[in-house]
mmCIF file of C-alpha atoms and ligand atoms in Angstrom:
data_model
loop_
_atom_site.group_PDB
_atom_site.id
_atom_site.type_symbol
_atom_site.label_atom_id
_atom_site.label_comp_id
_atom_site.label_asym_id
_atom_site.label_seq_id
_atom_site.Cartn_x
_atom_site.Cartn_y
_atom_site.Cartn_z
ATOM 1 C CA MET A 108 -0.201 -0.251 0.106
ATOM 2 C CA PRO A 109 1.452 3.307 -1.000
ATOM 3 C CA SER A 110 1.843 6.146 1.659
ATOM 4 C CA PRO A 111 -0.297 8.815 1.113
ATOM 5 C CA LEU A 112 2.878 10.855 -0.337
ATOM 6 C CA SER A 113 3.630 8.144 -2.691
ATOM 7 C CA ARG A 114 -0.036 7.927 -3.788
ATOM 8 C CA ALA A 115 -0.100 11.813 -4.459
ATOM 9 C CA ALA A 116 2.724 11.005 -6.625
ATOM 10 C CA LEU A 117 1.287 8.369 -8.130
ATOM 11 C CA VAL A 118 -1.691 10.282 -9.253
ATOM 12 C CA LEU A 119 0.336 12.999 -10.240
ATOM 13 C CA GLY A 120 2.766 10.890 -12.451
ATOM 14 C CA CYS A 121 -0.560 9.242 -14.226
ATOM 15 C CA SER A 122 -1.980 12.494 -14.690
ATOM 16 C CA THR A 123 0.954 13.766 -16.586
ATOM 17 C CA ALA A 124 1.151 10.894 -18.628
ATOM 18 C CA LEU A 125 -2.485 11.212 -19.548
ATOM 19 C CA LEU A 126 -1.858 14.910 -20.683
ATOM 20 C CA ALA A 127 1.439 14.542 -22.226
ATOM 21 C CA GLN A 128 -0.200 14.323 -25.707
ATOM 22 C CA ASP A 129 -2.198 17.631 -24.733
ATOM 23 C CA GLN A 130 0.703 19.466 -23.832
ATOM 24 C CA PRO A 131 2.849 21.616 -26.450
ATOM 25 C CA GLY A 132 5.734 19.632 -27.014
ATOM 26 C CA PRO A 133 8.736 20.775 -29.117
ATOM 27 C CA GLY A 134 7.464 22.720 -32.202
ATOM 28 C CA TYR A 135 5.374 25.805 -32.908
ATOM 29 C CA THR A 136 1.822 26.921 -32.555
ATOM 30 C CA ASP A 137 2.530 30.183 -34.421
ATOM 31 C CA THR A 138 3.049 28.765 -37.989
ATOM 32 C CA PRO A 139 0.962 29.198 -40.696
ATOM 33 C CA MET A 140 -1.982 26.328 -41.207
ATOM 34 C CA LEU A 141 -1.680 23.427 -43.397
ATOM 35 C CA PRO A 142 -4.747 22.351 -45.285
ATOM 36 C CA THR A 143 -4.965 19.514 -42.720
ATOM 37 C CA GLY A 144 -5.801 21.643 -39.978
ATOM 38 C CA TRP A 145 -2.571 21.651 -38.291
ATOM 39 C CA HIS A 146 0.338 24.386 -38.099
ATOM 40 C CA VAL A 147 3.536 23.688 -39.668
ATOM 41 C CA HIS A 148 5.601 21.860 -37.030
ATOM 42 C CA ASP A 149 2.780 22.031 -35.056
ATOM 43 C CA ALA A 150 3.443 21.202 -31.202
ATOM 44 C CA MET A 151 0.130 20.031 -30.430
ATOM 45 C CA ARG A 152 -0.141 17.424 -33.432
ATOM 46 C CA PRO A 153 -0.274 13.852 -32.053
ATOM 47 C CA ARG A 154 2.975 12.076 -32.516
ATOM 48 C CA PRO A 155 3.104 8.659 -34.229
ATOM 49 C CA VAL A 156 2.525 5.591 -32.389
ATOM 50 C CA ALA A 157 6.191 3.636 -31.996
ATOM 51 C CA VAL A 158 6.288 0.292 -33.664
ATOM 52 C CA ASP A 159 9.338 -2.181 -32.741
ATOM 53 C CA PRO A 160 10.457 -3.173 -36.438
ATOM 54 C CA GLY A 161 12.513 -5.966 -34.860
ATOM 55 C CA PRO A 162 16.476 -6.484 -35.564
ATOM 56 C CA ALA A 163 18.303 -4.626 -37.746
ATOM 57 C CA PRO A 164 19.641 -6.417 -41.087
ATOM 58 C CA ALA A 165 22.822 -8.209 -40.334
ATOM 59 C CA ALA A 166 24.490 -7.126 -43.639
ATOM 60 C CA PRO A 167 23.597 -4.609 -46.524
ATOM 61 C CA ILE A 168 20.415 -5.652 -48.370
ATOM 62 C CA PRO A 169 21.611 -6.672 -51.744
ATOM 63 C CA ALA A 170 20.768 -4.721 -55.058
ATOM 64 C CA PRO A 171 18.497 -5.980 -57.554
ATOM 65 C CA LYS A 172 20.221 -6.606 -60.823
ATOM 66 C CA ASP A 173 18.581 -3.579 -62.635
ATOM 67 C CA ALA A 174 19.200 -1.066 -60.149
ATOM 68 C CA ILE A 175 21.788 1.886 -60.312
ATOM 69 C CA VAL A 176 24.325 1.533 -57.118
ATOM 70 C CA LEU A 177 24.837 5.026 -56.097
ATOM 71 C CA PHE A 178 26.545 3.957 -53.221
ATOM 72 C CA ASP A 179 28.195 0.636 -52.189
ATOM 73 C CA GLY A 180 30.453 1.732 -49.436
ATOM 74 C CA LYS A 181 33.488 2.677 -51.259
ATOM 75 C CA ASN A 182 33.070 6.007 -52.773
ATOM 76 C CA LEU A 183 30.957 8.776 -53.262
ATOM 77 C CA ASP A 184 31.511 9.140 -57.139
ATOM 78 C CA ALA A 185 28.087 9.429 -58.080
ATOM 79 C CA PHE A 186 27.530 12.250 -55.938
ATOM 80 C CA THR A 187 28.476 15.724 -55.950
ATOM 81 C CA GLY A 188 29.168 18.363 -53.312
ATOM 82 C CA ARG A 189 31.117 21.355 -52.452
ATOM 83 C CA ASP A 190 33.795 22.342 -54.534
ATOM 84 C CA ASP A 191 31.950 19.664 -57.237
ATOM 85 C CA LYS A 192 33.102 16.708 -54.984
ATOM 86 C CA ALA A 193 30.940 14.918 -52.238
ATOM 87 C CA GLN A 194 33.487 15.134 -49.452
ATOM 88 C CA TRP A 195 31.668 13.085 -46.564
ATOM 89 C CA ARG A 196 34.050 10.707 -44.620
ATOM 90 C CA ILE A 197 34.188 7.119 -45.844
ATOM 91 C CA GLU A 198 34.628 4.502 -43.494
ATOM 92 C CA GLY A 199 34.049 1.115 -42.910
ATOM 93 C CA GLY A 200 31.734 0.663 -45.859
ATOM 94 C CA PHE A 201 29.686 3.773 -44.892
ATOM 95 C CA ALA A 202 29.879 7.548 -45.488
ATOM 96 C CA ALA A 203 29.227 9.826 -42.747
ATOM 97 C CA VAL A 204 28.031 13.340 -42.753
ATOM 98 C CA ASN A 205 30.979 15.670 -41.563
ATOM 99 C CA ARG A 206 29.498 19.232 -41.867
ATOM 100 C CA THR A 207 31.249 19.596 -45.456
ATOM 101 C CA GLY A 208 27.817 20.433 -46.687
ATOM 102 C CA ASP A 209 24.764 18.613 -48.379
ATOM 103 C CA ILE A 210 25.681 16.003 -51.355
ATOM 104 C CA GLN A 211 23.460 15.253 -54.309
ATOM 105 C CA THR A 212 23.861 12.511 -57.259
ATOM 106 C CA ARG A 213 25.506 13.714 -60.639
ATOM 107 C CA ALA A 214 22.640 11.695 -62.363
ATOM 108 C CA GLU A 215 19.031 13.101 -62.340
ATOM 109 C CA PHE A 216 15.881 11.231 -62.012
ATOM 110 C CA GLY A 217 12.225 11.454 -62.220
ATOM 111 C CA ASP A 218 9.825 8.649 -60.931
ATOM 112 C CA CYS A 219 12.028 6.033 -59.248
ATOM 113 C CA GLN A 220 12.250 3.493 -56.575
ATOM 114 C CA LEU A 221 15.075 4.238 -53.954
ATOM 115 C CA HIS A 222 16.744 1.936 -51.322
ATOM 116 C CA VAL A 223 18.920 3.644 -48.463
ATOM 117 C CA GLU A 224 20.197 2.445 -45.399
ATOM 118 C CA TRP A 225 21.217 4.982 -42.494
ATOM 119 C CA ALA A 226 21.968 5.236 -38.921
ATOM 120 C CA THR A 227 22.168 7.750 -36.701
ATOM 121 C CA PRO A 228 24.765 8.686 -34.187
ATOM 122 C CA SER A 229 25.362 6.472 -30.751
ATOM 123 C CA PRO A 230 25.260 7.468 -28.018
ATOM 124 C CA ALA A 231 22.743 9.832 -29.076
ATOM 125 C CA LYS A 232 23.393 13.474 -28.561
ATOM 126 C CA GLY A 233 21.171 16.386 -28.560
ATOM 127 C CA GLU A 234 17.111 16.484 -28.731
ATOM 128 C CA SER A 235 14.592 16.966 -30.880
ATOM 129 C CA GLN A 236 15.617 18.296 -34.377
ATOM 130 C CA GLY A 237 19.162 18.562 -33.268
ATOM 131 C CA ARG A 238 19.744 14.479 -32.754
ATOM 132 C CA GLY A 239 20.655 12.762 -35.864
ATOM 133 C CA ASN A 240 19.182 14.875 -38.463
ATOM 134 C CA SER A 241 19.749 14.602 -42.202
ATOM 135 C CA GLY A 242 17.449 14.040 -44.893
ATOM 136 C CA ILE A 243 16.758 12.808 -48.456
ATOM 137 C CA PHE A 244 15.501 15.169 -50.894
ATOM 138 C CA PHE A 245 14.049 14.030 -54.400
ATOM 139 C CA PHE A 246 14.529 16.872 -56.921
ATOM 140 C CA GLY A 247 16.731 18.583 -54.322
ATOM 141 C CA ARG A 248 13.544 19.973 -52.836
ATOM 142 C CA TYR A 249 10.969 16.609 -51.445
ATOM 143 C CA GLU A 250 12.433 15.659 -48.138
ATOM 144 C CA VAL A 251 12.025 12.645 -46.419
ATOM 145 C CA GLN A 252 13.238 13.309 -43.129
ATOM 146 C CA VAL A 253 16.341 11.652 -41.420
ATOM 147 C CA LEU A 254 16.244 12.041 -37.549
ATOM 148 C CA ASP A 255 16.936 9.761 -34.346
ATOM 149 C CA SER A 256 13.346 9.503 -33.391
ATOM 150 C CA PHE A 257 14.077 6.980 -30.894
ATOM 151 C CA GLU A 258 12.504 8.068 -27.783
ATOM 152 C CA ASN A 259 13.173 11.626 -28.863
ATOM 153 C CA PRO A 260 9.770 13.682 -29.082
ATOM 154 C CA THR A 261 9.944 16.309 -31.675
ATOM 155 C CA TYR A 262 7.190 17.962 -33.819
ATOM 156 C CA ALA A 263 4.971 15.191 -35.792
ATOM 157 C CA ASP A 264 5.814 16.617 -39.094
ATOM 158 C CA GLY A 265 9.781 16.884 -38.214
ATOM 159 C CA GLN A 266 10.302 13.260 -36.932
ATOM 160 C CA ALA A 267 11.914 10.378 -39.029
ATOM 161 C CA ALA A 268 10.280 9.574 -42.154
ATOM 162 C CA ALA A 269 7.895 12.413 -42.191
ATOM 163 C CA LEU A 270 7.708 14.563 -45.277
ATOM 164 C CA TYR A 271 8.999 17.167 -43.336
ATOM 165 C CA GLY A 272 6.606 20.415 -42.356
ATOM 166 C CA GLN A 273 3.873 18.673 -44.175
ATOM 167 C CA THR A 274 2.955 14.936 -43.423
ATOM 168 C CA PRO A 275 3.882 12.638 -40.416
ATOM 169 C CA PRO A 276 4.553 8.884 -40.869
ATOM 170 C CA LEU A 277 1.977 6.440 -40.239
ATOM 171 C CA VAL A 278 3.882 5.256 -37.365
ATOM 172 C CA ASN A 279 7.276 5.554 -35.638
ATOM 173 C CA ALA A 280 9.342 2.967 -36.980
ATOM 174 C CA CYS A 281 12.645 4.039 -35.873
ATOM 175 C CA ARG A 282 15.342 1.608 -34.427
ATOM 176 C CA PRO A 283 17.763 2.734 -31.626
ATOM 177 C CA PRO A 284 20.522 5.223 -32.574
ATOM 178 C CA GLY A 285 23.349 3.276 -34.100
ATOM 179 C CA GLU A 286 21.471 0.693 -35.701
ATOM 180 C CA TRP A 287 20.958 0.335 -39.348
ATOM 181 C CA GLN A 288 17.815 1.387 -40.728
ATOM 182 C CA THR A 289 16.406 0.968 -44.272
ATOM 183 C CA TYR A 290 13.862 3.299 -46.483
ATOM 184 C CA ASP A 291 12.451 2.097 -49.306
ATOM 185 C CA ILE A 292 10.592 4.635 -51.478
ATOM 186 C CA VAL A 293 8.712 4.860 -54.567
ATOM 187 C CA PHE A 294 8.639 8.439 -55.455
ATOM 188 C CA ARG A 295 6.286 9.674 -58.144
ATOM 189 C CA ALA A 296 7.397 13.182 -59.573
ATOM 190 C CA PRO A 297 5.199 16.037 -59.675
ATOM 191 C CA ARG A 298 3.490 16.797 -63.278
ATOM 192 C CA PHE A 299 3.159 20.450 -64.523
ATOM 193 C CA ALA A 300 1.199 21.942 -67.108
ATOM 194 C CA ASP A 301 3.092 24.365 -69.749
ATOM 195 C CA ASP A 302 1.931 27.433 -67.859
ATOM 196 C CA GLY A 303 3.627 26.042 -64.663
ATOM 197 C CA ALA A 304 0.115 24.977 -62.996
ATOM 198 C CA VAL A 305 0.491 21.605 -60.927
ATOM 199 C CA ARG A 306 -1.191 19.040 -62.882
ATOM 200 C CA GLU A 307 -0.203 16.130 -60.475
ATOM 201 C CA PRO A 308 1.849 16.715 -56.904
ATOM 202 C CA ALA A 309 4.607 14.681 -56.340
ATOM 203 C CA ARG A 310 3.535 11.501 -54.589
ATOM 204 C CA ILE A 311 5.540 9.114 -52.330
ATOM 205 C CA THR A 312 5.179 5.698 -50.561
ATOM 206 C CA VAL A 313 7.744 5.231 -47.681
ATOM 207 C CA ILE A 314 8.500 1.712 -46.229
ATOM 208 C CA HIS A 315 10.729 2.432 -43.161
ATOM 209 C CA ASN A 316 12.362 -0.742 -41.655
ATOM 210 C CA GLY A 317 9.858 -2.915 -43.592
ATOM 211 C CA ILE A 318 7.077 -1.017 -42.283
ATOM 212 C CA LEU A 319 4.361 0.915 -44.364
ATOM 213 C CA VAL A 320 4.777 4.583 -43.255
ATOM 214 C CA HIS A 321 3.645 6.395 -46.413
ATOM 215 C CA HIS A 322 0.928 5.485 -48.698
ATOM 216 C CA ASP A 323 0.993 7.149 -51.924
ATOM 217 C CA GLN A 324 1.141 10.309 -50.106
ATOM 218 C CA ALA A 325 1.127 13.854 -51.946
ATOM 219 C CA TYR A 326 3.499 16.485 -51.363
ATOM 220 C CA MET A 327 1.792 19.924 -50.676
ATOM 221 C CA GLY A 328 4.807 21.613 -52.468
ATOM 222 C CA PRO A 329 8.456 21.497 -51.751
ATOM 223 C CA THR A 330 9.901 21.315 -48.324
ATOM 224 C CA ALA A 331 9.645 24.294 -46.173
ATOM 225 C CA HIS A 332 10.677 25.248 -42.759
ATOM 226 C CA ARG A 333 8.166 27.090 -40.733
ATOM 227 C CA SER A 334 6.149 28.266 -43.823
ATOM 228 C CA LEU A 335 3.966 26.720 -46.259
ATOM 229 C CA PRO A 336 5.069 24.595 -49.205
ATOM 230 C CA LYS A 337 4.462 26.010 -52.462
ATOM 231 C CA TYR A 338 5.213 24.394 -55.965
ATOM 232 C CA VAL A 339 7.271 25.858 -58.407
ATOM 233 C CA LYS A 340 7.603 24.504 -61.989
ATOM 234 C CA HIS A 341 10.777 22.480 -62.329
ATOM 235 C CA ALA A 342 12.365 19.871 -65.159
ATOM 236 C CA ALA A 343 10.935 16.446 -65.189
ATOM 237 C CA LYS A 344 14.083 15.114 -63.736
ATOM 238 C CA GLY A 345 16.485 16.422 -60.731
ATOM 239 C CA PRO A 346 19.079 15.123 -58.348
ATOM 240 C CA ILE A 347 18.846 13.369 -54.976
ATOM 241 C CA ARG A 348 20.160 15.306 -52.184
ATOM 242 C CA LEU A 349 21.554 14.107 -48.913
ATOM 243 C CA GLN A 350 21.141 16.896 -46.095
ATOM 244 C CA ASP A 351 24.207 17.862 -43.994
ATOM 245 C CA HIS A 352 22.387 19.032 -40.840
ATOM 246 C CA GLY A 353 25.781 19.082 -38.650
ATOM 247 C CA ASP A 354 24.903 15.680 -37.300
ATOM 248 C CA PRO A 355 27.400 12.875 -38.358
ATOM 249 C CA VAL A 356 24.773 10.350 -39.671
ATOM 250 C CA ARG A 357 26.168 7.483 -41.655
ATOM 251 C CA TYR A 358 24.714 6.319 -44.916
ATOM 252 C CA ARG A 359 25.362 2.914 -46.755
ATOM 253 C CA ASN A 360 24.058 0.785 -49.908
ATOM 254 C CA ILE A 361 22.133 3.235 -51.950
ATOM 255 C CA TRP A 362 20.600 2.339 -54.744
ATOM 256 C CA ILE A 363 17.936 3.383 -57.230
ATOM 257 C CA ARG A 364 15.548 2.108 -60.054
ATOM 258 C CA GLU A 365 14.329 4.337 -62.564
ATOM 259 C CA LEU A 366 10.475 4.160 -63.471
ATOM 260 C CA ASP A 367 7.979 5.912 -65.528
ATOM 261 C CA LEU A 368 4.860 5.482 -63.642
ATOM 262 C CA ASP A 369 2.787 6.488 -66.560
ATOM 263 C CA ARG A 370 4.474 3.901 -68.897
ATOM 264 C CA PRO A 371 6.502 1.565 -66.630
ATOM 265 C CA GLU A 372 7.195 -0.865 -69.592
ATOM 266 C CA LEU A 373 9.472 1.793 -71.171
ATOM 267 C CA VAL A 374 12.162 1.383 -68.287
ATOM 268 C CA ARG A 375 14.444 -1.717 -68.534
ATOM 269 C CA GLN A 376 17.760 -2.076 -67.054
ATOM 270 C CA GLY A 377 17.898 1.661 -65.823
ATOM 271 C CA THR A 378 17.852 2.690 -69.544
ATOM 272 C CA LYS A 379 14.957 4.669 -70.698
ATOM 273 C CA LYS A 380 14.074 3.084 -74.341
HETATM 274 MG MG1 MG B 100 16.384 17.055 -42.094
#
């Protein structure tokens, strides 16, 4: 039987837990309103439920034979960066962000299937957006967030696998810091009319550590911080950019399959006929 004092502490503890989702967490309440009725980076937006995805793969997942291998652990020749060279540190079969700036593919892609493996620093350092932050930007514009979201509360549209500033993942499938994680992504490029109007928004399906976290989800526009996304017409293909947010996030085993989701039969062996 708890003493009156510890019973009071228990009650207090319970009410704190019950109220946790109703209290402003990291995030904002003074940012513009998205069409979904939530502020951009809304501190009150419910955070996705955590789901344990099981153990990390023991080794990189082999690329299919028709994939274009962008990074196999040996060199970043397929990427460019500061002074026309991707300068992230390569060590032990992975590349680590090292504050030399973002890197992006030399080749450009439209519709595609992308596989990426990543790991956030261990032991974890920092909190919220300051812990293991990086990102994958299609067309250099449309981000799938990379973040250490393992027991690290942040605003829902900023956590790992979020379409940053727009749409949280369906669940939080993050593994602990230091463990390898996978993204398997199908990206459909936006379609624009000649006058620049958006005929079809960019759409994305994301599987994080084997768990579906976005299904054919539309982007509201290019990724923006604390502001509303707004489409601006661009070319049919663009680079894939990896973000240097200052945290030493690691990447390995990056491969891509080009697609034409209007006419998938036209793409073979990574070469459009
Ligand atoms: Mg990021």
